[in-house]
PDB file of C-alpha atoms in Angstrom:
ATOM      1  CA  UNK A1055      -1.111  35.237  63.895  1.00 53.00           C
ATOM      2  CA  UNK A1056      -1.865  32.249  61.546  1.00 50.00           C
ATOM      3  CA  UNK A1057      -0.827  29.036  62.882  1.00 53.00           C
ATOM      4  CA  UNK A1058      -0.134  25.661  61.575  1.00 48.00           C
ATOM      5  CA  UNK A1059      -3.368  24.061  62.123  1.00 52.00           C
ATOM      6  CA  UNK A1060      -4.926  26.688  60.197  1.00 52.00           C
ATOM      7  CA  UNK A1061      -2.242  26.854  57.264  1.00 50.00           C
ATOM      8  CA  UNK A1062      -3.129  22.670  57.748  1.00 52.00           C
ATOM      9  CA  UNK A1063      -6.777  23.215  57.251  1.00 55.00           C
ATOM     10  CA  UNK A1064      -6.217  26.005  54.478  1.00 57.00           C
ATOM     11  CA  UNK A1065      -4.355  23.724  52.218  1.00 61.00           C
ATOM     12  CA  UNK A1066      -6.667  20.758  52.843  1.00 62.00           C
ATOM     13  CA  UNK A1067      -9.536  22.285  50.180  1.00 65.00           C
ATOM     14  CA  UNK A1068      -6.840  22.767  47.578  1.00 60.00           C
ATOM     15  CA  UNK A1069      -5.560  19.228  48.175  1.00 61.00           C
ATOM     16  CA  UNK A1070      -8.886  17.608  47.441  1.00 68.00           C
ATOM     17  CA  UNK A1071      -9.647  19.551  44.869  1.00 68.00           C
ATOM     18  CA  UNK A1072      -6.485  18.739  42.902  1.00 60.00           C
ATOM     19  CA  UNK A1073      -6.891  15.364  43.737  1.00 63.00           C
ATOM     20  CA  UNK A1074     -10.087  15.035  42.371  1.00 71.00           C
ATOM     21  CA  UNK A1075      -9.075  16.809  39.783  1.00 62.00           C
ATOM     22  CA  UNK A1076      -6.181  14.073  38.481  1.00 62.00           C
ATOM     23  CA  UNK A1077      -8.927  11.368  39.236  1.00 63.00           C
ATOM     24  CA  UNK A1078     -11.190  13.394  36.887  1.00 61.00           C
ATOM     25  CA  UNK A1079      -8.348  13.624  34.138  1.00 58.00           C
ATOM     26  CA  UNK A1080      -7.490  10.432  34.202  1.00 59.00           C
ATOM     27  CA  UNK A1081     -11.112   8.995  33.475  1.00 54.00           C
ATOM     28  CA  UNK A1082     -11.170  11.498  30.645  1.00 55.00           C
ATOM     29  CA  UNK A1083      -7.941   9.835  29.404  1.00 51.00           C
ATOM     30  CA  UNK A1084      -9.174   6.318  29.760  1.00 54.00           C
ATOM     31  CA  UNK A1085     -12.461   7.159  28.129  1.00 52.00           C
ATOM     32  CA  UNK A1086     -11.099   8.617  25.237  1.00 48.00           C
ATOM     33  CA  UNK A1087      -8.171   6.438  24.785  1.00 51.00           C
ATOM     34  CA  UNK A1088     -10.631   3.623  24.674  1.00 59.00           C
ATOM     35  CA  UNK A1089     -12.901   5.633  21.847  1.00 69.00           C
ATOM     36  CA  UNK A1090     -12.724   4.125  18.309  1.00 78.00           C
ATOM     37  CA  UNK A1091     -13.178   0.421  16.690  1.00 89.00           C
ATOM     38  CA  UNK A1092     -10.996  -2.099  14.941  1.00 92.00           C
ATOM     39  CA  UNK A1093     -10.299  -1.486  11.435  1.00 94.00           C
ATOM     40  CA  UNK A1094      -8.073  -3.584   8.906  1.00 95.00           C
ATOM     41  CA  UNK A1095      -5.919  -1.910   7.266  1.00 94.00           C
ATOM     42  CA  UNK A1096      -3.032  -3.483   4.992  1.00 94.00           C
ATOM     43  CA  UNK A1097       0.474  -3.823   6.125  1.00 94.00           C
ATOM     44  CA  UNK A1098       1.544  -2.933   2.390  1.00 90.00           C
ATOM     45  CA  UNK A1099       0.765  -1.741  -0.646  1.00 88.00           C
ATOM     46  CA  UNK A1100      -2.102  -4.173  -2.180  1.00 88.00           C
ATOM     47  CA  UNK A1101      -2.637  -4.686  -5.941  1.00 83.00           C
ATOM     48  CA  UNK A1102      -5.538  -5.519  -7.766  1.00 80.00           C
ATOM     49  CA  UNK A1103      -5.714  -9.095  -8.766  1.00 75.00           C
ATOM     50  CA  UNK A1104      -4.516 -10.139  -5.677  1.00 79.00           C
ATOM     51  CA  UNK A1105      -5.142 -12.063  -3.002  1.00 81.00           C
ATOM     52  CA  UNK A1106      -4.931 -11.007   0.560  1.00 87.00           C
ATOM     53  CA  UNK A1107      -3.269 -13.329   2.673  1.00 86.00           C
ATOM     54  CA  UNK A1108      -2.958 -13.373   6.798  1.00 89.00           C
ATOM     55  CA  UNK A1109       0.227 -11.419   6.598  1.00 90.00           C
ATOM     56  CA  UNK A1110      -0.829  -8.523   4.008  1.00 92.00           C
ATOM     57  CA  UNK A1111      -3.119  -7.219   6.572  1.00 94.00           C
ATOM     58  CA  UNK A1112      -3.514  -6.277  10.594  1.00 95.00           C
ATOM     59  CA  UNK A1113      -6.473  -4.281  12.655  1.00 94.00           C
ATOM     60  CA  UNK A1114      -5.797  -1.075  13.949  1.00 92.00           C
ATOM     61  CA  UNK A1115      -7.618   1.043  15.929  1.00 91.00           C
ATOM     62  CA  UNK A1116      -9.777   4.429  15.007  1.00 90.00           C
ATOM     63  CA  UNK A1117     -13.113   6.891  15.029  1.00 89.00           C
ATOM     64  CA  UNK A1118     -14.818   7.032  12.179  1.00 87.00           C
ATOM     65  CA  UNK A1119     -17.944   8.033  12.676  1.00 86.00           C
ATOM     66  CA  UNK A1120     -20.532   8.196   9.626  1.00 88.00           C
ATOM     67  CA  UNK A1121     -18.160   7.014   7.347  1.00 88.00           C
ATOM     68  CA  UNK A1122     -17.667   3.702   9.226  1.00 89.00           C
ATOM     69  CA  UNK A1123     -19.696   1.913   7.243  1.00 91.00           C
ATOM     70  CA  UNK A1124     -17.145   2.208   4.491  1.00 93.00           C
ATOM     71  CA  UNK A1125     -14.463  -0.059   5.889  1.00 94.00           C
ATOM     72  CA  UNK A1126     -14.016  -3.157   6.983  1.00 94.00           C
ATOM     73  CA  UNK A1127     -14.449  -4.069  10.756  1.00 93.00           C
ATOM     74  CA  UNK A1128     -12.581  -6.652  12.562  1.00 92.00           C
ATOM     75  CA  UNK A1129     -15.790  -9.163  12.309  1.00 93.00           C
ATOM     76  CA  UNK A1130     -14.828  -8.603   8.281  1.00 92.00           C
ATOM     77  CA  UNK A1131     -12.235 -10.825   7.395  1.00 92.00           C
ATOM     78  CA  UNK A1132     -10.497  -9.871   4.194  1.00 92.00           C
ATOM     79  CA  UNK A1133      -8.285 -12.061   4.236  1.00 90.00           C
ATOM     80  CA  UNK A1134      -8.655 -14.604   0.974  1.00 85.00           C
ATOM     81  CA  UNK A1135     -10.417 -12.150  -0.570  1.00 86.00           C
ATOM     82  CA  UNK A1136      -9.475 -10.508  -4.028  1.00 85.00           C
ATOM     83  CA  UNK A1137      -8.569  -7.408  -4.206  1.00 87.00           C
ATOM     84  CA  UNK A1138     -10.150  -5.085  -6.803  1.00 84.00           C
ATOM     85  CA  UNK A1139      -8.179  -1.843  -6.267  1.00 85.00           C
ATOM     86  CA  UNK A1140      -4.824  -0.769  -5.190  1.00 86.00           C
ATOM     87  CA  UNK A1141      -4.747  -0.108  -1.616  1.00 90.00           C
ATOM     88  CA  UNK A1142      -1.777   1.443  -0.062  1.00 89.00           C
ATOM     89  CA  UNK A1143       0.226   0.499   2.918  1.00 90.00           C
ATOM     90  CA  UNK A1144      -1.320   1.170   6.088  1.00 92.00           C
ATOM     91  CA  UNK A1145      -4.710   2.197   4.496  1.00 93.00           C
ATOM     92  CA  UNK A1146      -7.964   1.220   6.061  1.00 94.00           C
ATOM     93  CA  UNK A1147      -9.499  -1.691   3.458  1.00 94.00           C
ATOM     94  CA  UNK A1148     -12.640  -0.223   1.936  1.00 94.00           C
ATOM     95  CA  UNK A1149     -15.505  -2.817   1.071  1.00 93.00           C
ATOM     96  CA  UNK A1150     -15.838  -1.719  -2.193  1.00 92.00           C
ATOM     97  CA  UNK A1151     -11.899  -2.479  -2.484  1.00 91.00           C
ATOM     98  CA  UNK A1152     -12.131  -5.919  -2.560  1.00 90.00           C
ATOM     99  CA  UNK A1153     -14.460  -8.862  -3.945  1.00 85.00           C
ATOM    100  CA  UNK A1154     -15.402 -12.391  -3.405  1.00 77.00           C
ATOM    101  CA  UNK A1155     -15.327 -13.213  -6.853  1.00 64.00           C
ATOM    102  CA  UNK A1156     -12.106 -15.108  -7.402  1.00 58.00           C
ATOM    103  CA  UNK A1157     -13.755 -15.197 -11.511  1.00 55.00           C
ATOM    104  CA  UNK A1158     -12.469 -11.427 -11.341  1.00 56.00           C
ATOM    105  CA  UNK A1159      -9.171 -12.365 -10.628  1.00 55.00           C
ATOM    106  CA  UNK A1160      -7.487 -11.868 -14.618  1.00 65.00           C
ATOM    107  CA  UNK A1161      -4.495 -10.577 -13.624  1.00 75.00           C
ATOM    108  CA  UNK A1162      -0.978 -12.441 -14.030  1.00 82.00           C
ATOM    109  CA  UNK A1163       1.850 -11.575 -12.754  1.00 85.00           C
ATOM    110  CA  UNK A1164       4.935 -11.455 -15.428  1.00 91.00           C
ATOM    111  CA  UNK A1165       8.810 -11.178 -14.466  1.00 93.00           C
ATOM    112  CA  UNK A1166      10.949  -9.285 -16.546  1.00 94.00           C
ATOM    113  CA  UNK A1167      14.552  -8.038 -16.734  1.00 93.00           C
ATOM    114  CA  UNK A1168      15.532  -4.453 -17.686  1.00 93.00           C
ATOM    115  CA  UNK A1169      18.495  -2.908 -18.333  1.00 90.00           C
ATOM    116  CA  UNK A1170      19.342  -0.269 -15.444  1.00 89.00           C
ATOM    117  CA  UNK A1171      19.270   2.355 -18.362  1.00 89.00           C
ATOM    118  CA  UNK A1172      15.809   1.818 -19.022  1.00 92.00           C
ATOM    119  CA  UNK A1173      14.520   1.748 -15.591  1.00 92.00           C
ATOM    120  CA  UNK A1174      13.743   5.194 -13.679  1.00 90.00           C
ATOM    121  CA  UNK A1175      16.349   5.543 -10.862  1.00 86.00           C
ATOM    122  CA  UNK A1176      14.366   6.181  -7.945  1.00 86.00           C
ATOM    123  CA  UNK A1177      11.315   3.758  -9.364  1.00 87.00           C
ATOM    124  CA  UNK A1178       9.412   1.668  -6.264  1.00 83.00           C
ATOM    125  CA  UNK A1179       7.638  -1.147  -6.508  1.00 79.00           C
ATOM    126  CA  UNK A1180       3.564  -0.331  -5.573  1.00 77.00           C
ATOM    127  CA  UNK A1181       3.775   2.510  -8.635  1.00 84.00           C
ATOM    128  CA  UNK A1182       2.032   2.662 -11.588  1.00 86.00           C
ATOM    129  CA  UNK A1183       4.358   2.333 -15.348  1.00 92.00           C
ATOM    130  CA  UNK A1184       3.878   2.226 -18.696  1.00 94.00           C
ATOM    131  CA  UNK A1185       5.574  -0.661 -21.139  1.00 96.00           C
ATOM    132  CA  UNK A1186       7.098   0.571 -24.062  1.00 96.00           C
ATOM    133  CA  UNK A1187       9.393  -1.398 -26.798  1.00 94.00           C
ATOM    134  CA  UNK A1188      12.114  -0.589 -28.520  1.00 92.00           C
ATOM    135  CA  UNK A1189      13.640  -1.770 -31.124  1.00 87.00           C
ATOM    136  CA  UNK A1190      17.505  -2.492 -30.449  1.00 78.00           C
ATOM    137  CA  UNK A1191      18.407  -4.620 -33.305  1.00 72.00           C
ATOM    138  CA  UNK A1192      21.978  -3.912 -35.114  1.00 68.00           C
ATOM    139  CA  UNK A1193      21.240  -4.526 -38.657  1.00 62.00           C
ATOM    140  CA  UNK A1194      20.466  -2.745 -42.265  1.00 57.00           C
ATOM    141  CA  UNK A1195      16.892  -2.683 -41.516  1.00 67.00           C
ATOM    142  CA  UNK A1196      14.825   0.473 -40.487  1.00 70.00           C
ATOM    143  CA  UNK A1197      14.318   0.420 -36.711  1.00 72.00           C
ATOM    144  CA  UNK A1198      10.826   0.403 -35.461  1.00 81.00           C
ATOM    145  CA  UNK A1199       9.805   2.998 -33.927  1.00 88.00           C
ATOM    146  CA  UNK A1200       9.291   2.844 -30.281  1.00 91.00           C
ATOM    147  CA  UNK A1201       5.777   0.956 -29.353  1.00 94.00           C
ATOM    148  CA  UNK A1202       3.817   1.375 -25.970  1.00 96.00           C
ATOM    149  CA  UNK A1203       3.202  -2.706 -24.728  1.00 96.00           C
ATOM    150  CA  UNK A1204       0.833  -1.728 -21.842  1.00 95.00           C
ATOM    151  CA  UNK A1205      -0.256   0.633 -19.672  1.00 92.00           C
ATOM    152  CA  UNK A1206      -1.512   1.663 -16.313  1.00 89.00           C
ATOM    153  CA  UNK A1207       0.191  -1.166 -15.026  1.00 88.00           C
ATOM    154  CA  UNK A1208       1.244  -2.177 -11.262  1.00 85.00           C
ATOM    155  CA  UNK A1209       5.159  -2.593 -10.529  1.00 86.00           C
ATOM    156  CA  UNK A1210       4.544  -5.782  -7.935  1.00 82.00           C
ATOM    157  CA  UNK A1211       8.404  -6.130  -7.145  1.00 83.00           C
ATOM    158  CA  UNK A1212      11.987  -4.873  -7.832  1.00 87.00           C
ATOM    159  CA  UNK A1213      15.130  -6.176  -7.576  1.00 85.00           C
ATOM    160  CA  UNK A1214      18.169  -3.771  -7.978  1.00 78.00           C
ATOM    161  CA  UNK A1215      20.773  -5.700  -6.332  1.00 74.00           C
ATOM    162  CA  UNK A1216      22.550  -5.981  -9.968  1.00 63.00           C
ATOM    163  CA  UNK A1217      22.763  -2.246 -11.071  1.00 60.00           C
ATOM    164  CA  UNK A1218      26.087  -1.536  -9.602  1.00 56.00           C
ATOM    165  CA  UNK A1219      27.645  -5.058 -11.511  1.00 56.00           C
ATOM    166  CA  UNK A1220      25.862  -3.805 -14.634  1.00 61.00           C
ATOM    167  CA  UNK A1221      23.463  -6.558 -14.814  1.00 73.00           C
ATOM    168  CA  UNK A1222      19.582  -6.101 -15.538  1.00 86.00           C
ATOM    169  CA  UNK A1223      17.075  -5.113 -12.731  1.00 89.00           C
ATOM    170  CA  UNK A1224      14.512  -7.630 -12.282  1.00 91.00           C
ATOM    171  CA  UNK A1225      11.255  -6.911 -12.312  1.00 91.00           C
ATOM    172  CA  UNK A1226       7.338  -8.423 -11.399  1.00 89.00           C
ATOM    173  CA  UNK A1227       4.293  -6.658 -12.920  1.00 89.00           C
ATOM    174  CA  UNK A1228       0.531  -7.320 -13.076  1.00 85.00           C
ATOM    175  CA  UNK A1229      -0.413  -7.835 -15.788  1.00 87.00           C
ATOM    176  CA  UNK A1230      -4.244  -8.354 -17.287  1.00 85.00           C
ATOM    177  CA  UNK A1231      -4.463 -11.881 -18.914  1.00 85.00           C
ATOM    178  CA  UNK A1232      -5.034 -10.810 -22.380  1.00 88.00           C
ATOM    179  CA  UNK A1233      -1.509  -8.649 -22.339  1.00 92.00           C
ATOM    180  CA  UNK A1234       0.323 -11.618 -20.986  1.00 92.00           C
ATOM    181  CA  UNK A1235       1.276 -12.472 -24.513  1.00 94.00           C
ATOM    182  CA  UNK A1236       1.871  -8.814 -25.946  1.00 94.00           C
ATOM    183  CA  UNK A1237       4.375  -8.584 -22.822  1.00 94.00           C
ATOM    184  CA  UNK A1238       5.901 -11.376 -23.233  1.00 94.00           C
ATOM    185  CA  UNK A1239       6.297 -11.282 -27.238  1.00 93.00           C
ATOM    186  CA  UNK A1240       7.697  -7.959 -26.656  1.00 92.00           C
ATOM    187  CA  UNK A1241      11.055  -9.550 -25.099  1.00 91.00           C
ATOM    188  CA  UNK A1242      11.965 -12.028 -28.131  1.00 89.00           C
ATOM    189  CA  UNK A1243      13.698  -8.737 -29.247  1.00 85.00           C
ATOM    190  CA  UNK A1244      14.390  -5.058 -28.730  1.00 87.00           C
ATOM    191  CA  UNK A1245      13.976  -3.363 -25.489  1.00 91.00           C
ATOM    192  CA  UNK A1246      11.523  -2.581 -22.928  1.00 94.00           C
ATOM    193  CA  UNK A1247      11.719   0.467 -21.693  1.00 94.00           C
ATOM    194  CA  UNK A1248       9.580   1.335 -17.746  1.00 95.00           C
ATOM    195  CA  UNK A1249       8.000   4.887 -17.833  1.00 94.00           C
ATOM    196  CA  UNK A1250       6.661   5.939 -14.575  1.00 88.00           C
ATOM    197  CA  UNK A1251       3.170   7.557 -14.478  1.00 78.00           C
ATOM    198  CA  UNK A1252       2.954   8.245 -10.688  1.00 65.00           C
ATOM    199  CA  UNK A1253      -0.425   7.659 -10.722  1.00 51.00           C
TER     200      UNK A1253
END
């Protein structure tokens, strides 16, 4: 007959051993959770021409192994740096991405206002669009045929609070210096019409 003492001292192996065994787990945790480096990354889409400011970027966490050495560390500051290519929300910021060059910095950013019919409905800003004009005018001439302004350009902001009153969206783009002018000329008269290139 088995009695308690020896159920006691039965148990008392299988006790230890499961203690250790959470001990042991939660090491493993701990070591792994603390694995990884700070990493900036940006809090939103980033455009080139820009530059970054405190609150466009944050550090985050992660392993990156080999291909550390492509991003920026915490001990990299990006922040009044220009950046050179679009970098999308929450992206890690690569150092080719960016520049200390503020010389490089040629693009403008123009506001516009377009009509709700000429503006894709489900547009965001951060995308890439085309320019194009059209010519509106009611008179005996010949219209124009439509004329693409610019392209490959960066939608910076977008206001649609108007659409449902049937007033224009507004609009921000970037905008290279030397088509500042060919943007801008293109609104005297006529239309401008956003095409979306996703991409």
């Amino acid at each position: 007959m088995v009695t308690y003492k020896e159920k006691s001292a039965s148990r008392l192996p299988l006790a230890i051993t499961l203690v250790i065994a959470s001990f042991l787990s939660a090491v493993i945790l701990a070591a792994t959770s603390n694995r990884g480096d700070q990493y900036w990354i940006a809090k939103h889409t980033l455009l080139p021409g820009a530059l970054i400011a405190s609150t466009d970027v944050t550090t985050a966490k992660f392993s990156l192994g080999e291909n550390a050495s492509v991003y920026l560390d915490r001990n990299e500051n990006p922040v009044g740096t220009l950046v050179l290519t679009r970098i999308s929300a929450e992206s890690l910021i690569a150092k080719d991405a960016i520049g200390d060059d503020l010389s490089n910095g040629s693009s403008h950013l123009v506001p516009l206002r377009i009509a709700s019919s000429d503006l894709p409905s489900a547009i965001m800003s951060g995308e890439t669009i085309d320019l194009y004009w059209v010519d509106s005018r009611d008179n005996n001439l010949s219209p124009s045929p439509p004329t693409l302004i610019v392209s490959g350009i960066y939608l910076v902001a977008i206001d649609k609070s108007g659409k449902n009153f049937g007033s224009d969206n507004s609009l921000t783009v970037s905008v290279e210096a030397s088509d500042v002018l060919r943007v801008l000329n293109a609104t005297t008269y006529g239309r401008l019409v956003v095409v979306s290139t996703h991409g």
